[in-house]
């Protein structure tokens, strides 16, 4: 099964951009790349997803490497409310979501 | 708005006493799933269901059972709970397909003494 690898933690200053990396070197051609985040005491929530092209939404941007073996979640201006654990996971066309890894704990300093 | 309801939200029980955690959805989504979350281990999938009467094991199914008799409900059953099943449990739903967004419930914190 394709897995993802993320740094355990990252720090950022408030109002600065944050780039959260994810490696998925064994991704298959039909796997979508999803990002979720989990705020303290809450269930995970959807952030963004993509297949091959870079994606933007109101929360974040997703940059996908040309070979699709890595991706980067970009928060353009981190706020204190963005402090959370960010998970990069893969969703395949068989329907199941592959395993969540440990995620990256993002700390935002005022 | 997608709504995933879990009950109970908190439960303290004793070893061996059968329990069921319910999960229901209002979206008519085919896919439902159970995860457990433990410190340092992230979210691990227990079981998932692609549709009514279709269930399959996730990464950590031992000690759990599920059923999917109707589309909106996906209960998690612990026939004989043990202390190592003390955890935070999340139910999730989505349409099938690799691109679809997954919606999570609020979580059930289970303690087995």
mmCIF file of N, CA and C in Angstrom, chain A residues 1 30-34 36 38 41-46 49 85 87 89-103, chain B residues 9 31 33 35 37 40-45 48 50 57-59 88 90 94-107:
data_model
loop_
_atom_site.group_PDB
_atom_site.id
_atom_site.type_symbol
_atom_site.label_atom_id
_atom_site.label_comp_id
_atom_site.label_asym_id
_atom_site.label_seq_id
_atom_site.Cartn_x
_atom_site.Cartn_y
_atom_site.Cartn_z
ATOM 1 N N UNK A 1 0.833 -1.191 0.000
ATOM 2 C CA UNK A 1 0.000 0.000 0.000
ATOM 3 C C UNK A 1 0.869 1.242 0.000
ATOM 4 N N UNK A 30 -3.618 6.400 -10.007
ATOM 5 C CA UNK A 30 -4.998 6.818 -9.765
ATOM 6 C C UNK A 30 -5.229 7.306 -8.340
ATOM 7 N N UNK A 31 -4.196 7.393 -7.534
ATOM 8 C CA UNK A 31 -4.348 7.873 -6.158
ATOM 9 C C UNK A 31 -4.472 9.389 -6.135
ATOM 10 N N UNK A 32 -5.492 9.873 -5.460
ATOM 11 C CA UNK A 32 -5.607 11.302 -5.188
ATOM 12 C C UNK A 32 -4.834 11.629 -3.905
ATOM 13 N N UNK A 33 -4.315 12.826 -3.838
ATOM 14 C CA UNK A 33 -3.597 13.302 -2.657
ATOM 15 C C UNK A 33 -4.546 14.215 -1.888
ATOM 16 N N UNK A 34 -4.816 13.836 -0.647
ATOM 17 C CA UNK A 34 -5.725 14.617 0.193
ATOM 18 C C UNK A 34 -4.960 15.189 1.374
ATOM 19 N N UNK A 36 -5.863 16.767 5.217
ATOM 20 C CA UNK A 36 -6.819 17.042 6.277
ATOM 21 C C UNK A 36 -6.066 17.684 7.432
ATOM 22 N N UNK A 38 -6.444 18.509 11.840
ATOM 23 C CA UNK A 38 -7.189 18.220 13.053
ATOM 24 C C UNK A 38 -6.843 19.264 14.101
ATOM 25 N N UNK A 41 -9.028 18.774 20.032
ATOM 26 C CA UNK A 41 -10.329 18.287 20.530
ATOM 27 C C UNK A 41 -11.401 18.213 19.439
ATOM 28 N N UNK A 42 -10.995 18.107 18.192
ATOM 29 C CA UNK A 42 -11.970 17.971 17.107
ATOM 30 C C UNK A 42 -11.605 16.812 16.195
ATOM 31 N N UNK A 43 -12.560 16.412 15.376
ATOM 32 C CA UNK A 43 -12.274 15.419 14.349
ATOM 33 C C UNK A 43 -11.544 16.065 13.184
ATOM 34 N N UNK A 44 -10.866 15.266 12.373
ATOM 35 C CA UNK A 44 -10.178 15.832 11.209
ATOM 36 C C UNK A 44 -11.153 16.533 10.274
ATOM 37 N N UNK A 45 -10.674 17.558 9.600
ATOM 38 C CA UNK A 45 -11.493 18.261 8.613
ATOM 39 C C UNK A 45 -10.716 18.389 7.312
ATOM 40 N N UNK A 46 -11.460 18.369 6.229
ATOM 41 C CA UNK A 46 -10.886 18.445 4.890
ATOM 42 C C UNK A 46 -10.220 19.793 4.653
ATOM 43 N N UNK A 49 -7.523 18.733 -1.923
ATOM 44 C CA UNK A 49 -7.038 17.511 -2.552
ATOM 45 C C UNK A 49 -6.726 17.776 -4.024
ATOM 46 N N UNK A 85 -2.765 19.538 13.643
ATOM 47 C CA UNK A 85 -2.007 18.450 13.031
ATOM 48 C C UNK A 85 -2.514 18.295 11.606
ATOM 49 N N UNK A 87 -2.560 16.219 8.084
ATOM 50 C CA UNK A 87 -2.364 14.874 7.557
ATOM 51 C C UNK A 87 -2.419 14.885 6.030
ATOM 52 N N UNK A 89 -2.849 12.218 3.042
ATOM 53 C CA UNK A 89 -3.234 10.825 2.821
ATOM 54 C C UNK A 89 -3.630 10.631 1.366
ATOM 55 N N UNK A 90 -3.700 9.384 0.968
ATOM 56 C CA UNK A 90 -4.007 9.044 -0.419
ATOM 57 C C UNK A 90 -5.360 8.362 -0.497
ATOM 58 N N UNK A 91 -6.141 8.704 -1.507
ATOM 59 C CA UNK A 91 -7.431 8.065 -1.737
ATOM 60 C C UNK A 91 -7.414 7.395 -3.088
ATOM 61 N N UNK A 92 -7.752 6.099 -3.109
ATOM 62 C CA UNK A 92 -7.663 5.392 -4.386
ATOM 63 C C UNK A 92 -9.035 5.102 -4.967
ATOM 64 N N UNK A 93 -9.033 4.710 -6.214
ATOM 65 C CA UNK A 93 -10.300 4.488 -6.899
ATOM 66 C C UNK A 93 -11.004 3.223 -6.473
ATOM 67 N N UNK A 94 -10.306 2.388 -5.676
ATOM 68 C CA UNK A 94 -11.006 1.227 -5.113
ATOM 69 C C UNK A 94 -11.984 1.688 -4.050
ATOM 70 N N UNK A 95 -11.845 2.936 -3.647
ATOM 71 C CA UNK A 95 -12.816 3.514 -2.730
ATOM 72 C C UNK A 95 -12.298 3.784 -1.345
ATOM 73 N N UNK A 96 -11.322 3.043 -0.880
ATOM 74 C CA UNK A 96 -10.891 3.225 0.494
ATOM 75 C C UNK A 96 -9.845 4.321 0.600
ATOM 76 N N UNK A 97 -9.837 4.975 1.715
ATOM 77 C CA UNK A 97 -8.790 5.930 2.027
ATOM 78 C C UNK A 97 -7.644 5.170 2.663
ATOM 79 N N UNK A 98 -6.457 5.403 2.161
ATOM 80 C CA UNK A 98 -5.303 4.751 2.751
ATOM 81 C C UNK A 98 -4.986 5.387 4.088
ATOM 82 N N UNK A 99 -4.106 4.730 4.797
ATOM 83 C CA UNK A 99 -3.914 5.064 6.201
ATOM 84 C C UNK A 99 -3.409 6.475 6.424
ATOM 85 N N UNK A 100 -3.959 7.115 7.445
ATOM 86 C CA UNK A 100 -3.397 8.361 7.938
ATOM 87 C C UNK A 100 -2.071 8.044 8.625
ATOM 88 N N UNK A 101 -1.047 8.804 8.351
ATOM 89 C CA UNK A 101 0.197 8.657 9.095
ATOM 90 C C UNK A 101 0.120 9.481 10.357
ATOM 91 N N UNK A 102 1.261 9.807 10.904
ATOM 92 C CA UNK A 102 1.290 10.569 12.141
ATOM 93 C C UNK A 102 0.994 12.047 11.949
ATOM 94 N N UNK A 103 1.112 12.533 10.725
ATOM 95 C CA UNK A 103 0.838 13.934 10.458
ATOM 96 C C UNK A 103 1.949 14.853 10.916
ATOM 97 N N UNK B 9 -20.616 10.052 23.224
ATOM 98 C CA UNK B 9 -19.411 10.841 23.012
ATOM 99 C C UNK B 9 -18.324 10.457 24.004
ATOM 100 N N UNK B 31 -19.892 5.293 1.509
ATOM 101 C CA UNK B 31 -18.710 4.863 2.246
ATOM 102 C C UNK B 31 -18.773 5.339 3.688
ATOM 103 N N UNK B 33 -16.612 4.610 7.628
ATOM 104 C CA UNK B 33 -15.364 4.050 8.138
ATOM 105 C C UNK B 33 -15.215 4.369 9.614
ATOM 106 N N UNK B 35 -12.193 4.846 12.653
ATOM 107 C CA UNK B 35 -10.783 5.028 12.971
ATOM 108 C C UNK B 35 -10.632 5.071 14.488
ATOM 109 N N UNK B 37 -7.757 6.727 17.319
ATOM 110 C CA UNK B 37 -6.630 7.652 17.398
ATOM 111 C C UNK B 37 -5.979 7.518 18.760
ATOM 112 N N UNK B 40 0.679 9.574 19.458
ATOM 113 C CA UNK B 40 1.878 9.135 18.762
ATOM 114 C C UNK B 40 1.649 8.176 17.612
ATOM 115 N N UNK B 41 0.400 7.727 17.426
ATOM 116 C CA UNK B 41 0.121 6.739 16.374
ATOM 117 C C UNK B 41 -0.790 7.284 15.284
ATOM 118 N N UNK B 42 -1.237 8.491 15.415
ATOM 119 C CA UNK B 42 -2.099 9.062 14.389
ATOM 120 C C UNK B 42 -3.439 8.354 14.327
ATOM 121 N N UNK B 43 -4.083 8.445 13.190
ATOM 122 C CA UNK B 43 -5.388 7.810 12.983
ATOM 123 C C UNK B 43 -5.181 6.478 12.276
ATOM 124 N N UNK B 44 -5.730 5.431 12.813
ATOM 125 C CA UNK B 44 -5.620 4.110 12.199
ATOM 126 C C UNK B 44 -7.025 3.589 11.904
ATOM 127 N N UNK B 45 -7.177 3.055 10.705
ATOM 128 C CA UNK B 45 -8.495 2.608 10.287
ATOM 129 C C UNK B 45 -8.808 1.226 10.845
ATOM 130 N N UNK B 48 -14.023 -0.491 7.331
ATOM 131 C CA UNK B 48 -14.726 0.417 6.443
ATOM 132 C C UNK B 48 -15.816 -0.348 5.701
ATOM 133 N N UNK B 50 -18.105 -0.077 2.002
ATOM 134 C CA UNK B 50 -18.318 0.598 0.726
ATOM 135 C C UNK B 50 -19.799 0.763 0.405
ATOM 136 N N UNK B 57 -11.928 -5.099 6.424
ATOM 137 C CA UNK B 57 -11.011 -4.750 7.500
ATOM 138 C C UNK B 57 -10.099 -3.609 7.092
ATOM 139 N N UNK B 58 -9.800 -2.771 8.067
ATOM 140 C CA UNK B 58 -8.785 -1.755 7.883
ATOM 141 C C UNK B 58 -7.452 -2.249 8.416
ATOM 142 N N UNK B 59 -6.710 -1.370 9.031
ATOM 143 C CA UNK B 59 -5.378 -1.735 9.510
ATOM 144 C C UNK B 59 -5.378 -2.419 10.871
ATOM 145 N N UNK B 88 -9.600 7.158 21.307
ATOM 146 C CA UNK B 88 -10.546 8.114 20.751
ATOM 147 C C UNK B 88 -10.966 7.566 19.387
ATOM 148 N N UNK B 90 -13.237 7.721 15.809
ATOM 149 C CA UNK B 90 -13.902 8.598 14.856
ATOM 150 C C UNK B 90 -14.585 7.779 13.771
ATOM 151 N N UNK B 94 -18.031 9.275 3.253
ATOM 152 C CA UNK B 94 -17.833 9.992 1.990
ATOM 153 C C UNK B 94 -18.501 9.199 0.881
ATOM 154 N N UNK B 95 -18.679 9.834 -0.254
ATOM 155 C CA UNK B 95 -19.061 9.082 -1.451
ATOM 156 C C UNK B 95 -17.869 8.228 -1.849
ATOM 157 N N UNK B 96 -18.092 7.200 -2.597
ATOM 158 C CA UNK B 96 -16.967 6.382 -3.047
ATOM 159 C C UNK B 96 -16.243 7.118 -4.179
ATOM 160 N N UNK B 97 -14.993 6.796 -4.351
ATOM 161 C CA UNK B 97 -14.196 7.473 -5.373
ATOM 162 C C UNK B 97 -13.011 8.168 -4.731
ATOM 163 N N UNK B 98 -11.893 8.121 -5.383
ATOM 164 C CA UNK B 98 -10.664 8.632 -4.786
ATOM 165 C C UNK B 98 -10.660 10.130 -4.553
ATOM 166 N N UNK B 99 -11.529 10.872 -5.252
ATOM 167 C CA UNK B 99 -11.469 12.322 -5.146
ATOM 168 C C UNK B 99 -12.383 12.881 -4.078
ATOM 169 N N UNK B 100 -13.190 12.056 -3.487
ATOM 170 C CA UNK B 100 -14.240 12.611 -2.640
ATOM 171 C C UNK B 100 -13.788 12.943 -1.232
ATOM 172 N N UNK B 101 -14.359 14.000 -0.701
ATOM 173 C CA UNK B 101 -14.025 14.485 0.631
ATOM 174 C C UNK B 101 -14.599 13.576 1.692
ATOM 175 N N UNK B 102 -13.829 13.366 2.756
ATOM 176 C CA UNK B 102 -14.261 12.553 3.884
ATOM 177 C C UNK B 102 -14.697 13.490 5.013
ATOM 178 N N UNK B 103 -15.841 13.195 5.599
ATOM 179 C CA UNK B 103 -16.354 13.988 6.715
ATOM 180 C C UNK B 103 -16.281 13.134 7.978
ATOM 181 N N UNK B 104 -15.766 13.732 9.034
ATOM 182 C CA UNK B 104 -15.574 12.996 10.285
ATOM 183 C C UNK B 104 -16.605 13.397 11.331
ATOM 184 N N UNK B 105 -16.933 12.437 12.158
ATOM 185 C CA UNK B 105 -17.778 12.712 13.297
ATOM 186 C C UNK B 105 -16.994 13.401 14.403
ATOM 187 N N UNK B 106 -17.663 13.725 15.511
ATOM 188 C CA UNK B 106 -17.018 14.482 16.588
ATOM 189 C C UNK B 106 -16.129 13.640 17.488
ATOM 190 N N UNK B 107 -16.208 12.323 17.368
ATOM 191 C CA UNK B 107 -15.345 11.464 18.176
ATOM 192 C C UNK B 107 -16.051 10.892 19.395
#
